[in-house]
Short mmCIF file of the C-alpha atoms (twelve columns), coordinates in Angstrom:
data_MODEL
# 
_entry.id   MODEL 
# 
loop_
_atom_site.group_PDB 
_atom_site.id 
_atom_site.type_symbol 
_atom_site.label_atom_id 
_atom_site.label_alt_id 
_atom_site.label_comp_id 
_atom_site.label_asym_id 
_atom_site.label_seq_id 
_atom_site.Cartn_x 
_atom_site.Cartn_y 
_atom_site.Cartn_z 
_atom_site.pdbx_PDB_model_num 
ATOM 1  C CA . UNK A 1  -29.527 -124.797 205.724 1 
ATOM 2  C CA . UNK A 2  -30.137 -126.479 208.962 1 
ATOM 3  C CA . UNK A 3  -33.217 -128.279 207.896 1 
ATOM 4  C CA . UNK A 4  -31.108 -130.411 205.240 1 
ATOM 5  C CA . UNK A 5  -28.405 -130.969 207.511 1 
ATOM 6  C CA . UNK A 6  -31.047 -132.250 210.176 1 
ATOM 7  C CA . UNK A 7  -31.965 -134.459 207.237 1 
ATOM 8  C CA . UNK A 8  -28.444 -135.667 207.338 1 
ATOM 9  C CA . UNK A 9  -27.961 -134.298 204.178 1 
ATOM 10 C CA . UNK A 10 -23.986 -133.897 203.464 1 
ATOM 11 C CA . UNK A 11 -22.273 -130.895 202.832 1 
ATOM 12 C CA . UNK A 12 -22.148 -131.878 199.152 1 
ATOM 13 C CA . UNK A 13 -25.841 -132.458 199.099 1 
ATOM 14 C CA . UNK A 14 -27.081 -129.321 200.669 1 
ATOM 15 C CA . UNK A 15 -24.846 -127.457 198.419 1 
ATOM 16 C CA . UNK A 16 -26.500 -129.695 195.384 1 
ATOM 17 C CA . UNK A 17 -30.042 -128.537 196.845 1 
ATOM 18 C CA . UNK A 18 -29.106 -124.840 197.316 1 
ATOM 19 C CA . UNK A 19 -26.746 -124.557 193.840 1 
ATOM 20 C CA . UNK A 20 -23.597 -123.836 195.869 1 
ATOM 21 C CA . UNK A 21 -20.063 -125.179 196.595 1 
ATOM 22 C CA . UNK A 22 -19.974 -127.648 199.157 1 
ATOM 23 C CA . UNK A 23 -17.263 -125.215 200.593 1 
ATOM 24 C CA . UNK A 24 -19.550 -122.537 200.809 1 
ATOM 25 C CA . UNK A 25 -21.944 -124.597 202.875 1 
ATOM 26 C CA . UNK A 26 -19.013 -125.651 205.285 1 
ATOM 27 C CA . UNK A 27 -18.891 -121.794 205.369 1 
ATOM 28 C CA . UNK A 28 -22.124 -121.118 206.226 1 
ATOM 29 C CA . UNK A 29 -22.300 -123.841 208.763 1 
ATOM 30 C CA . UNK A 30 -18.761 -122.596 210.429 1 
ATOM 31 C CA . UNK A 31 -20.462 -119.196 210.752 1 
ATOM 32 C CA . UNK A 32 -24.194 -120.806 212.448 1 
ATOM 33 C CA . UNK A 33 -21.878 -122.791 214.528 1 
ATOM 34 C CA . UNK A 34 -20.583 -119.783 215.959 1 
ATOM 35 C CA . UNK A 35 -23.843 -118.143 216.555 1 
ATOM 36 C CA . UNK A 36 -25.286 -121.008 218.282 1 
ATOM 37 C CA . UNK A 37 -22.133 -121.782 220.359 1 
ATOM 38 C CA . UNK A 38 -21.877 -125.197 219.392 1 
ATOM 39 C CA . UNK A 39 -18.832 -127.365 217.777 1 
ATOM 40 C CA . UNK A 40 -20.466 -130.120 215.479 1 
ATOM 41 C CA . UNK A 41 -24.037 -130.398 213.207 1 
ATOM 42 C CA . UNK A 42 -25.678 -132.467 215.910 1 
ATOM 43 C CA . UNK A 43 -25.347 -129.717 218.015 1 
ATOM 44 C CA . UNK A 44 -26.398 -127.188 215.842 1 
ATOM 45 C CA . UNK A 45 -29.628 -129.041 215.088 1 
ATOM 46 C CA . UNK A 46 -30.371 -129.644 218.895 1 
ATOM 47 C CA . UNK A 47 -29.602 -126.058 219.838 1 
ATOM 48 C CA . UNK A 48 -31.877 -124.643 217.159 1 
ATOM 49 C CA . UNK A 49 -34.566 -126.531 217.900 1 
ATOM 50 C CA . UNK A 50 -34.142 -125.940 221.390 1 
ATOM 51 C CA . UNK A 51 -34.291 -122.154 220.815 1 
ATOM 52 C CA . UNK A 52 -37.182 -122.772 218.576 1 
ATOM 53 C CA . UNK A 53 -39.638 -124.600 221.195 1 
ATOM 54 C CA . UNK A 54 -38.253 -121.710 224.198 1 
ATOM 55 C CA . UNK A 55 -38.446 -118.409 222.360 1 
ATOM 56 C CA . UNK A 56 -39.835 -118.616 218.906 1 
ATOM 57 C CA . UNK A 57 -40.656 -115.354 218.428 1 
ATOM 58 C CA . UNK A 58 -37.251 -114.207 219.091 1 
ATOM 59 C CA . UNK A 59 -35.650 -112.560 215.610 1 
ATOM 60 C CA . UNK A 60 -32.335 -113.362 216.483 1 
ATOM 61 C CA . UNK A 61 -29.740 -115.480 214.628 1 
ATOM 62 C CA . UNK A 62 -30.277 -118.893 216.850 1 
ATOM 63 C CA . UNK A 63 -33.746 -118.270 216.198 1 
ATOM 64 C CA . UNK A 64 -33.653 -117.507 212.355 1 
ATOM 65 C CA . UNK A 65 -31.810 -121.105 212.370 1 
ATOM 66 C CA . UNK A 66 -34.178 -122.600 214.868 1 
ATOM 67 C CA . UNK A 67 -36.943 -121.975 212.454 1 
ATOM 68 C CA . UNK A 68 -35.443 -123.432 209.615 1 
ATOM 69 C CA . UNK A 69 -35.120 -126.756 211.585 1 
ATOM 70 C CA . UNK A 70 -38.659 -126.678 213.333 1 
ATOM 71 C CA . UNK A 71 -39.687 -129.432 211.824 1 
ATOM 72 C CA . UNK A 72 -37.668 -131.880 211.812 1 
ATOM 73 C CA . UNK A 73 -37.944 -134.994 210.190 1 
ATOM 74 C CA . UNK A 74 -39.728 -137.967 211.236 1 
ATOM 75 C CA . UNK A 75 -36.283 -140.040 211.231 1 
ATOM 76 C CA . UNK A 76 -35.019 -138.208 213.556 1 
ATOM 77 C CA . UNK A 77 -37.289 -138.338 216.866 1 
ATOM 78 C CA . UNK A 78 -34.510 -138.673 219.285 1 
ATOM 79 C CA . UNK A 79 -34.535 -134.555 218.285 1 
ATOM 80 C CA . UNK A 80 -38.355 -134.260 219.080 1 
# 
């Protein structure tokens, strides 16, 4: 889920992509948020692919969503 919001897809958009609600993403997202400690999507993105580039072979939750994001886009190199 983190790799389309790193894409800057909208909740409405990732929940398009995945086939549900765009509540249920917000959901999701509320619940990653939490794991990684953070309080907006920015944050979320940067923190995952911080964890991913420190510990990747970690199998915890920061890392589960740090691997989803590992590659992020080419639009966004401010995150590289």
């Amino acid at each position: 889920m983190l790799g389309w919001i790193a894409q800057g897809k909208t909740d409405a958009e990732t929940g398009m992509v995945l086939g549900i609600s765009p509540r249920t993403v917000a959901k999701h997202l509320e619940h990653i948020f939490d794991k990684l400690g953070v309080e907006t999507r920015t944050a979320a993105v940067v923190r995952a692919v911080e964890t991913a580039r420190s510990d990747g072979h970690s199998h915890s939750a920061s890392a589960s969503s740090a691997r989803a994001v590992a590659a992020v886009p080419e639009s966004m190199p401010s995150l590289r």
